[in-house]
Amino acid sequence: MTVIDSPPEEITVAPEAPTKGTNDLARRVGSWVVAYLGALAVFGAFMALKGVNPFVAYRDMFDSTLMNSASLSEVLIKAAPFLLAALAVAVPARGGLVNLGGEGQIVMGGIAAAGVALGLEGKVASGLVMVAMLVGAMVAGALWAALAGVLRVGAGINEAISTLLLNYIAIDVLLYLISGPWKDSAGFGQLASKPLADETRLPTFGSDGRIHLGVFIAMAAAVGIWLLLRSTSWGFQLRVAGGNGEAARRAGLPVAKLLLSGLITGGAMAGLAGAIHFAGVEGQLRPGMTFGFGYIGFLASWLAGHHPIRIAGAALLLGAIAVAGDSLQIDAGLPAASVNVLMAFVLFAVLGKKPRLAGASR
Amino acid sequence: MSIATLEPSADRTKQSPSIIEVRGLTKRFGDLVATGDVDFDVRSGEVHSLLGENGAGKSTLMKLLYGVYQPDAGEILVDGVVHRLDSPADARALGIGMVFQDLRLIPAFTVAENIALSLPGGGFRYRRQAVERQILDAGAELGFSVDPKALVRHLSIGERQRVEILKVLMSGARLVILDEPTSVLAPQEVDGLFTAIRSLRAKGLAVVIITHKLHETRAIADRLSILRAGRMVGSGIDPTTVDDRALISAMVGREVPPLPVERSDPPADRPAALRVTGVHVRGDGGNTALHDIHLEVKAGEVMGVAGVAGSGQRELYEAVLGLRPLHTGDIHIAAVEMAKSDPGAALALGAVGIPEDPISDAVVPGLDVTEHLALSNLSSLRKGLGIDWARARELVAELDRQIGLRMVAHDRTVADLSGGNVQRVMLTRAFGVDCTLLVAAYPSRGLDVATTRRTQELLLAQREAGAGVLFISEDLDELMELSDQIAVLHNGHLAGVVTPGEVDRYAIGQLMLGGSE
Ligand SMILES: Nc1ncnc2c1ncn2[C@@H]1O[C@H](COP(=O)(O)OP(=O)(O)O)[C@@H](O)[C@H]1O
Ligand SMILES: [Mg+2]
């Protein structure tokens, strides 16, 4: 721009209405509180209808989740796969994609971990088996998500639908393996794969020795994904592609590659969830072992506006609600699945409060 | 002559009563005073021109009269009685009608269906034949030929505008507000519109016409009013008592310097920055949007592109920048053929675009000004795996100083800005790149007079620096002033390439409408 002399004085900054006051912290926190209290109130009414005193039930739920260290560990263990499953939603969401396939990607991750264990156990050091399980699971989850990604960028097939359908296929693969090739011959007729050897299970920590390595892996993954999205050029480009794909294309960004890589990264997180649940909790493949994790992760990601650090909070909350569900069953005689109703109320309250949740924030 | 000495008009409408009068009307958007303490009146049987720069508050004032917005202070009198207009329906019931800047017909409906939707007391039954006859009658009275059975999506912009005007008249309007009706029309179509407006005036109706073109005001207005930054700086003035310079400085608040006239001639031996050969392009609907286009833009030349809205300008823009595949033909940028339509390849050859519709094609929700500018410069801002945002901020600050279009604070989210400020971001981004080809679509849209001037200077500066400039505009004055040559599009065909000094605006209008030179 050498030709241009100093710009003329008379051009003035055009007036601009101030941004709507979203910075008012007190009001923002207040509206969250109202949303959650609202959800609790509606669920309380639901319990009252079922003949359960909601105040007693809430106190029991609270006591059973947060008032002793054993149940606190339980909350963390439940929250870890939720967290990873939510990251599987959040990363593609940055690119404007809806990953409903966390469930299937988790199952494929679990299958891969089990396969690695079957193949390597006893042949190499157990530490190596563990690493191979985790890596293999990430690759499997990533590939499963990549299937949907290729359909999306290659043929324009909606990824929300394809990821969802792939869930059913993944579960069929699981059922096939544990009822056929990988069936545990010592399993007394129960459909399951051969249990993992004790030394290849993820190491545990804590006074009660229940918190396994996977909890820390999940936390590290959340921080890693947060940094990836926030600080890398890739994260920025993914955000541009998700915010306005046409603008990204016109800026010369490789939109198809970006979307694909977003889905693949998400799939890897889900695969990891499958691995830590398999190698940290279950120890063997069985039907329904991951029932609903993918969907709860979806919920967690939306609750948190797809922000990795906030997702960790949402995963903890949902972990606590899941643990509380057990107490609801024992103490109040309501089916454990009732907590799903509570989760749904929380989701509606939060979505109703904040209509633009889909817009990714930094 | 200063505007303070301008006297209110003493013309023949002086005795007619005011249909509408507003006193102290104020409307705020947040801290922004869109209209502040405005007094204004319109009399029956007059054409009243409302002048003002972009963002002066003209549309806001008219939307207050039409009940779209409610004032924060002040009152509105209709036939001398104070009224509250809570909705456009209230305004329509009082005989006020408005044609918006962006036309609002339903494309999939016929003309008659669109009009029937707005007729008062129509009930639920749609009496098609009666409505169609009414449309033909009303059209004949105004000299409009409108086919009531035609689907709106098959109509040109000019025809749609006529439908909007008929719609307003048929719903019983005595005051017709037209918000920038001429901005999308060819000169001949403007003449037709003005004929219709005169026949409305002859019937005793009142018309408010918003425009920022002085020659249009002079052609049609009985009185004029001027808004500047939300304030009425001249109300009810007789146009014959003021000259153009006084009007412009009233609109702008100062004198606007003319464009530099001395420009180097485009050198004949320069290479082509852009060569378009035999290009056919399909539109979004699969129709052929560009037919056999041959066009060459030399380095150091401004090639204007004129045409009625929707004549293939958008498709040309997109084809040249690799955004839309060619059906046949080829495009060379700086003598290199673009192998396939690929925006990245066009960028790599030094082709830069200023988009027609930034909100849908360039603005990313949530990103601020700095991030938008960094987007076109990612490779040079790379720092490890990340982006050197500190440097990006410095570069953007420096660029803003150099380009001088005064963007808003660089940490503001672009998607929240008004059109003019978004456009400044787009322009600063485009002008900040050393390019071989600049493709500018309506670059001064939404800008005030001074900023428009600066933008024109920047376009010419790119030309001086040796870039080829393809300059798409709907403003013939601007095209004639800036272009070395003007390519005229009609219906996807290249109707002709003319040299501004050698033809007048009517000749160009003739080509735009499909006639020969
Ligand atoms: N709905 C709105 N919300 C916030 N600001 C607005 C709105 N409508 C107009 N404005 C602002 O008010 C000012 C006047 O706008 P407008 O009346 O459209 O101007 P004009 O029609 O004269 O170009 C501009 O700065 C514009 O950005
Ligand atoms: Mg306007």
Coordinates of N, CA and C in Angstrom, one line a residue, chain B residues 47 190-191 194 198 201 213-222 239:
Chain B
V47 N -44.5 15.2 -2.8 CA -43.4 14.2 -2.8 C -42.3 14.8 -1.9
V190 N -35.9 4.0 -13.2 CA -36.2 5.1 -12.3 C -37.2 6.1 -12.9
D191 N -37.0 6.4 -14.2 CA -38.0 7.3 -14.9 C -39.4 6.7 -14.7
F194 N -40.6 7.2 -11.3 CA -41.0 8.6 -11.0 C -42.3 9.0 -11.7
R198 N -45.4 10.5 -9.7 CA -46.1 11.8 -10.0 C -47.6 11.6 -10.1
R201 N -49.1 11.6 -6.8 CA -49.1 13.0 -6.3 C -50.4 13.7 -6.9
K213 N -29.3 10.3 -3.6 CA -28.8 10.8 -4.9 C -29.5 12.2 -5.1
L214 N -28.7 13.2 -5.2 CA -29.3 14.5 -5.3 C -30.1 14.7 -6.6
H215 N -29.6 14.2 -7.7 CA -30.3 14.5 -9.0 C -31.7 13.8 -8.9
E216 N -31.9 12.8 -8.2 CA -33.2 12.2 -8.1 C -34.1 13.1 -7.3
T217 N -33.6 13.6 -6.2 CA -34.3 14.5 -5.3 C -34.8 15.7 -6.2
R218 N -33.9 16.2 -7.0 CA -34.2 17.4 -7.8 C -35.3 17.0 -8.8
A219 N -35.3 15.8 -9.3 CA -36.2 15.4 -10.3 C -37.6 15.3 -9.8
I220 N -37.8 14.9 -8.5 CA -39.1 14.5 -8.1 C -39.6 15.2 -6.9
A221 N -38.8 15.8 -6.1 CA -39.3 16.2 -4.7 C -39.9 17.6 -4.8
D222 N -41.0 17.8 -4.0 CA -41.5 19.1 -3.8 C -40.8 19.8 -2.6
P239 N -36.4 22.6 -2.7 CA -35.2 22.2 -3.3 C -34.6 23.3 -4.2

